Tab-separated table of C-alpha atoms in Angstrom:
chain	number	residue	atom	x	y	z
A	1	UNK	CA	0.019	-0.028	-0.002
A	2	UNK	CA	1.430	3.328	-1.091
A	3	UNK	CA	1.417	6.204	1.352
A	4	UNK	CA	0.461	9.589	-0.036
A	5	UNK	CA	3.068	12.320	0.559
A	6	UNK	CA	2.166	14.767	3.189
A	7	UNK	CA	0.920	18.078	1.922
A	8	UNK	CA	3.509	20.912	1.879
A	9	UNK	CA	2.347	24.128	3.487
A	10	UNK	CA	2.729	27.135	1.051
A	11	UNK	CA	3.179	30.370	3.039
A	12	UNK	CA	0.612	33.034	1.738
A	13	UNK	CA	2.128	36.250	0.540
A	14	UNK	CA	2.501	38.842	3.209
A	15	UNK	CA	-0.134	41.615	2.753
A	16	UNK	CA	0.955	44.956	4.202
A	17	UNK	CA	-1.385	46.531	6.560
A	18	UNK	CA	-3.347	49.428	5.157
A	19	UNK	CA	-1.765	51.727	7.450
A	20	UNK	CA	1.661	50.770	6.273
A	21	UNK	CA	0.646	51.290	2.630
A	22	UNK	CA	-0.667	54.748	3.432
A	23	UNK	CA	2.515	55.637	5.335
A	24	UNK	CA	4.590	54.574	2.375
A	25	UNK	CA	2.588	56.702	0.032
A	26	UNK	CA	2.955	59.595	2.346
A	27	UNK	CA	6.626	59.089	2.601
A	28	UNK	CA	6.979	59.024	-1.197
A	29	UNK	CA	4.696	62.107	-1.580
A	30	UNK	CA	6.889	64.120	0.924
A	31	UNK	CA	10.146	62.989	-0.649
A	32	UNK	CA	8.887	64.108	-3.993
A	33	UNK	CA	7.844	67.525	-2.530
A	34	UNK	CA	11.398	67.780	-1.170
A	35	UNK	CA	12.863	67.065	-4.590
A	36	UNK	CA	10.515	69.583	-6.256
A	37	UNK	CA	11.357	72.139	-3.784
A	38	UNK	CA	15.096	71.531	-4.141
A	39	UNK	CA	14.608	72.161	-7.919
A	40	UNK	CA	12.769	75.388	-7.393
A	41	UNK	CA	14.778	76.898	-4.545
A	42	UNK	CA	18.244	75.102	-4.833
A	43	UNK	CA	20.965	75.734	-3.820
A	44	UNK	CA	18.993	75.307	-0.591
A	45	UNK	CA	19.695	74.054	2.948
A	46	UNK	CA	17.728	71.359	4.998
A	47	UNK	CA	16.623	74.117	7.377
A	48	UNK	CA	15.249	76.287	4.703
A	49	UNK	CA	13.317	73.268	3.271
A	50	UNK	CA	11.969	72.328	6.646
A	51	UNK	CA	10.694	75.910	7.320
A	52	UNK	CA	8.841	75.855	3.919
A	53	UNK	CA	7.482	72.277	4.315
A	54	UNK	CA	6.596	72.641	7.977
A	55	UNK	CA	8.823	69.723	8.907
A	56	UNK	CA	11.593	69.268	11.375
A	57	UNK	CA	15.160	69.648	10.075
A	58	UNK	CA	15.958	66.209	11.128
A	59	UNK	CA	13.107	64.713	8.978
A	60	UNK	CA	13.982	66.753	5.987
A	61	UNK	CA	17.713	65.673	6.391
A	62	UNK	CA	16.537	61.995	6.321
A	63	UNK	CA	14.593	62.646	3.046
A	64	UNK	CA	17.679	64.389	1.624
A	65	UNK	CA	19.836	61.594	2.620
A	66	UNK	CA	17.739	59.107	0.759
A	67	UNK	CA	17.505	61.392	-2.291
A	68	UNK	CA	21.317	61.810	-2.197
A	69	UNK	CA	21.709	58.066	-2.024
A	70	UNK	CA	19.490	57.634	-4.903
A	71	UNK	CA	21.597	60.181	-6.961
A	72	UNK	CA	18.707	62.631	-7.399
A	73	UNK	CA	20.035	65.406	-5.336
A	74	UNK	CA	23.724	66.584	-4.773
A	75	UNK	CA	25.387	68.970	-2.611
A	76	UNK	CA	26.295	72.299	-4.305
A	77	UNK	CA	29.812	73.413	-4.103
A	78	UNK	CA	29.994	77.276	-4.612
A	79	UNK	CA	33.482	77.517	-3.327
A	80	UNK	CA	34.518	79.567	-0.387
A	81	UNK	CA	31.949	82.013	1.001
A	82	UNK	CA	32.826	85.731	0.599
A	83	UNK	CA	33.427	87.891	3.599
A	84	UNK	CA	34.455	86.790	7.110
A	85	UNK	CA	34.772	82.912	7.686
A	86	UNK	CA	32.008	81.492	9.729
A	87	UNK	CA	32.747	79.203	12.764
A	88	UNK	CA	31.770	75.603	12.487
A	89	UNK	CA	30.863	73.335	9.676
A	90	UNK	CA	28.956	75.404	6.800
A	91	UNK	CA	25.459	74.164	6.052
A	92	UNK	CA	25.144	71.775	3.166
A	93	UNK	CA	23.256	73.296	0.210
A	94	UNK	CA	21.416	70.960	-2.291
A	95	UNK	CA	20.578	71.010	-5.826
A	96	UNK	CA	18.968	68.501	-8.204
A	97	UNK	CA	21.303	66.304	-10.099
A	98	UNK	CA	21.071	65.221	-13.786
A	99	UNK	CA	19.369	61.973	-12.577
A	100	UNK	CA	17.004	63.980	-10.504
A	101	UNK	CA	15.976	66.112	-13.522
A	102	UNK	CA	15.035	62.989	-15.433
A	103	UNK	CA	13.088	61.839	-12.326
A	104	UNK	CA	11.139	65.102	-12.346
A	105	UNK	CA	10.436	65.085	-15.946
A	106	UNK	CA	7.285	63.087	-16.685
A	107	UNK	CA	7.580	63.863	-20.496
A	108	UNK	CA	9.424	61.503	-22.642
A	109	UNK	CA	11.334	63.840	-25.068
A	110	UNK	CA	13.337	61.064	-26.864
A	111	UNK	CA	10.875	61.036	-29.633
A	112	UNK	CA	10.884	64.824	-29.919
A	113	UNK	CA	14.783	64.822	-30.027
A	114	UNK	CA	14.790	62.153	-32.719
A	115	UNK	CA	12.211	64.305	-34.741
A	116	UNK	CA	14.400	67.320	-34.464
A	117	UNK	CA	17.522	65.433	-35.567
A	118	UNK	CA	15.661	64.272	-38.638
A	119	UNK	CA	14.614	67.809	-39.276
A	120	UNK	CA	18.155	68.979	-39.168
A	121	UNK	CA	19.476	66.244	-41.268
A	122	UNK	CA	16.778	66.665	-43.925
A	123	UNK	CA	16.050	70.507	-43.858
A	124	UNK	CA	19.071	72.057	-42.185
A	125	UNK	CA	19.847	74.321	-39.214
A	126	UNK	CA	17.366	77.022	-40.488
A	127	UNK	CA	14.479	74.653	-40.068
A	128	UNK	CA	15.412	73.678	-36.549
A	129	UNK	CA	15.699	77.501	-35.630
A	130	UNK	CA	12.285	78.100	-37.259
A	131	UNK	CA	10.776	75.364	-35.269
A	132	UNK	CA	12.225	76.490	-31.912
A	133	UNK	CA	10.984	80.143	-32.818
A	134	UNK	CA	7.494	78.874	-33.616
A	135	UNK	CA	7.368	76.872	-30.483
A	136	UNK	CA	8.142	79.825	-28.300
A	137	UNK	CA	5.903	82.246	-30.265
A	138	UNK	CA	3.046	79.972	-29.120
A	139	UNK	CA	4.269	80.304	-25.571
A	140	UNK	CA	4.442	84.198	-25.924
A	141	UNK	CA	0.794	84.161	-27.273
A	142	UNK	CA	-0.286	82.114	-24.327
A	143	UNK	CA	1.576	83.974	-21.547
A	144	UNK	CA	1.306	87.543	-22.805
A	145	UNK	CA	-2.418	88.165	-21.892
A	146	UNK	CA	-1.665	86.887	-18.324
A	147	UNK	CA	1.229	89.113	-17.654
A	148	UNK	CA	-0.710	92.180	-16.411
A	149	UNK	CA	1.849	93.944	-14.195
A	150	UNK	CA	3.704	97.019	-15.260
A	151	UNK	CA	6.433	96.910	-12.639
A	152	UNK	CA	9.476	95.008	-14.035
A	153	UNK	CA	9.884	92.848	-10.923
A	154	UNK	CA	6.214	92.025	-10.664
A	155	UNK	CA	5.990	91.091	-14.269
A	156	UNK	CA	9.044	88.792	-13.929
A	157	UNK	CA	7.334	87.142	-10.877
A	158	UNK	CA	4.165	86.613	-12.934
A	159	UNK	CA	6.375	84.956	-15.741
A	160	UNK	CA	7.951	82.593	-12.984
A	161	UNK	CA	4.579	81.702	-11.897
A	162	UNK	CA	3.386	80.770	-15.350
A	163	UNK	CA	6.650	78.688	-15.944
A	164	UNK	CA	6.336	76.917	-12.660
A	165	UNK	CA	2.786	75.906	-13.663
A	166	UNK	CA	4.286	74.372	-16.782
A	167	UNK	CA	6.777	72.373	-14.828
A	168	UNK	CA	9.819	74.584	-15.011
A	169	UNK	CA	10.347	75.048	-11.143
A	170	UNK	CA	10.823	78.758	-11.748
A	171	UNK	CA	11.497	81.558	-9.250
A	172	UNK	CA	12.733	85.117	-9.182
A	173	UNK	CA	15.620	86.073	-6.895
A	174	UNK	CA	17.312	89.378	-6.118
A	175	UNK	CA	20.781	90.329	-7.082
A	176	UNK	CA	22.777	92.423	-4.737
A	177	UNK	CA	25.620	94.564	-6.000
A	178	UNK	CA	25.231	95.697	-9.690
A	179	UNK	CA	24.682	99.363	-10.471
A	180	UNK	CA	21.756	98.639	-12.708
A	181	UNK	CA	19.123	96.792	-10.508
A	182	UNK	CA	18.302	93.318	-11.769
A	183	UNK	CA	16.780	90.170	-10.654
A	184	UNK	CA	17.502	86.598	-11.841
A	185	UNK	CA	14.767	84.429	-13.328
A	186	UNK	CA	15.833	80.844	-12.232
A	187	UNK	CA	14.352	77.569	-13.762
A	188	UNK	CA	15.454	74.530	-11.551
A	189	UNK	CA	13.819	72.182	-14.063
A	190	UNK	CA	13.424	72.056	-17.873
A	191	UNK	CA	11.030	69.512	-19.399
A	192	UNK	CA	12.904	69.738	-22.692
A	193	UNK	CA	16.533	69.672	-21.181
A	194	UNK	CA	17.664	66.621	-22.995
A	195	UNK	CA	16.480	67.887	-26.357
A	196	UNK	CA	18.085	71.342	-25.615
A	197	UNK	CA	21.419	69.588	-24.948
A	198	UNK	CA	21.552	68.662	-28.619
A	199	UNK	CA	19.617	71.800	-29.929
A	200	UNK	CA	20.675	75.035	-28.222
A	201	UNK	CA	18.228	76.761	-30.555
A	202	UNK	CA	15.508	75.921	-28.020
A	203	UNK	CA	17.365	77.874	-25.288
A	204	UNK	CA	18.031	80.782	-27.588
A	205	UNK	CA	14.457	81.055	-28.718
A	206	UNK	CA	13.305	80.847	-25.021
A	207	UNK	CA	15.395	83.785	-24.102
A	208	UNK	CA	14.042	85.824	-26.994
A	209	UNK	CA	10.483	84.942	-25.804
A	210	UNK	CA	11.349	86.150	-22.269
A	211	UNK	CA	12.735	89.437	-23.555
A	212	UNK	CA	9.527	89.993	-25.657
A	213	UNK	CA	7.186	89.098	-22.664
A	214	UNK	CA	9.174	91.296	-20.230
A	215	UNK	CA	9.502	94.165	-22.568
A	216	UNK	CA	13.329	94.428	-21.960
A	217	UNK	CA	16.625	92.966	-22.990
A	218	UNK	CA	17.397	89.932	-20.922
A	219	UNK	CA	20.773	88.135	-20.554
A	220	UNK	CA	20.979	84.258	-20.278
A	221	UNK	CA	23.830	83.359	-17.832
A	222	UNK	CA	23.472	79.676	-17.515
A	223	UNK	CA	21.363	76.654	-18.568
A	224	UNK	CA	20.593	73.277	-17.392
A	225	UNK	CA	21.322	71.957	-20.907
A	226	UNK	CA	24.839	73.416	-20.674
A	227	UNK	CA	25.507	71.665	-17.294
A	228	UNK	CA	24.459	74.197	-14.670
A	229	UNK	CA	22.102	73.343	-11.798
A	230	UNK	CA	19.475	75.875	-12.971
A	231	UNK	CA	18.792	78.056	-16.049
A	232	UNK	CA	19.446	81.527	-14.986
A	233	UNK	CA	18.430	84.783	-16.826
A	234	UNK	CA	19.329	88.309	-15.716
A	235	UNK	CA	16.260	90.685	-15.909
A	236	UNK	CA	16.990	94.455	-15.582
A	237	UNK	CA	14.375	96.245	-13.389
A	238	UNK	CA	14.911	99.693	-15.041
A	239	UNK	CA	12.199	99.890	-17.742
A	240	UNK	CA	13.582	100.241	-21.300
A	241	UNK	CA	13.180	103.668	-23.037
A	242	UNK	CA	10.174	103.927	-25.358
A	243	UNK	CA	10.864	103.340	-29.049
A	244	UNK	CA	10.653	106.979	-29.971
A	245	UNK	CA	13.513	107.786	-27.433
A	246	UNK	CA	15.657	105.148	-28.770
A	247	UNK	CA	15.248	106.443	-32.349
A	248	UNK	CA	16.106	109.898	-31.087
A	249	UNK	CA	19.254	108.563	-29.549
A	250	UNK	CA	20.391	106.837	-32.653
A	251	UNK	CA	19.685	109.998	-34.621
A	252	UNK	CA	21.779	112.067	-32.344
A	253	UNK	CA	24.528	109.460	-32.468
A	254	UNK	CA	24.458	109.417	-36.345
A	255	UNK	CA	24.665	113.219	-36.433
A	256	UNK	CA	27.594	113.438	-34.017
A	257	UNK	CA	29.461	110.823	-35.916
A	258	UNK	CA	28.713	112.343	-39.385
A	259	UNK	CA	28.166	116.150	-39.194
A	260	UNK	CA	26.914	116.112	-42.886
A	261	UNK	CA	23.721	114.214	-41.623
A	262	UNK	CA	22.557	116.888	-39.264
A	263	UNK	CA	20.084	118.286	-41.847
A	264	UNK	CA	18.654	116.636	-45.019
A	265	UNK	CA	21.096	117.295	-47.816
A	266	UNK	CA	23.654	118.882	-45.509
A	267	UNK	CA	26.830	117.509	-47.262
A	268	UNK	CA	25.201	118.164	-50.688
A	269	UNK	CA	24.445	121.790	-49.771
A	270	UNK	CA	28.008	122.344	-48.552
A	271	UNK	CA	29.296	120.811	-51.818
A	272	UNK	CA	27.328	123.289	-53.901
A	273	UNK	CA	28.470	126.151	-51.705
A	274	UNK	CA	32.106	125.153	-52.231
A	275	UNK	CA	31.630	125.033	-55.985
A	276	UNK	CA	30.218	128.545	-56.071
A	277	UNK	CA	33.053	129.895	-53.978
A	278	UNK	CA	35.614	128.019	-56.021
A	279	UNK	CA	37.004	126.092	-52.922
A	280	UNK	CA	38.377	123.118	-54.811
A	281	UNK	CA	40.156	121.652	-51.704
A	282	UNK	CA	36.825	121.520	-49.820
A	283	UNK	CA	35.026	120.325	-52.885
A	284	UNK	CA	37.518	117.336	-53.122
A	285	UNK	CA	36.936	116.457	-49.438
A	286	UNK	CA	33.117	116.650	-49.777
A	287	UNK	CA	33.247	114.365	-52.937
A	288	UNK	CA	35.063	111.810	-50.930
A	289	UNK	CA	32.462	111.990	-48.140
A	290	UNK	CA	29.590	111.831	-50.733
A	291	UNK	CA	31.144	108.802	-52.402
């Protein structure tokens, strides 16, 4: 008589308690908020993040430690601080790493990058520049009606808010020192960063769009695509002169550099008067100027 083998007990998979699942989701949500805030405010300390998030510094440091181990944030090295040396160890200031930028970006830009490569290969650089300009023209049309402030700083802050809502982690920061007052428009994340690494036309067109939206000449200082921890654009706070004033200054400069342009036909009139007086030396000089 054959004896049947004894049944083997198969352990059932462990099911986490509902409270543990909720705690894990909250933990991931908080960690992502920390990552997003580092992108917006970086370089930033744990104490600053804690004050913004309403958490303890120790809790924020734990999240930053996990993010640093994952490679999504890194400590920013800005070199020795200006002024007198502070006692004790300096506070660590965090920025988002390249891997963290990819973590923040939900958009898959690889297809767009491939399409732009095909466009350059088949239609040339001019077509790529035209595409970048058209893309940012659409941004200008969408943003312009929502920029209602007349004060340059308030207008820059409105633009930063619009960029932040589109995923650029943008903020406006004051700059201390320059004679001409400026602020910096900082973008801690760029959804098209990887495409812009191959196609700087995207960054150039964006800077032109900022200039048009803010009504002043802006200066791009750094880009994520170029390896910086943020895209940084200088925005002067002094309002630009109206077009009529700029035209008057150009006319005055032209008249000073060429006295014959001070009145219509000035050089021609002098030439005719020289001929009537028989001043052939002046006549020859005026002929050279009129040539």
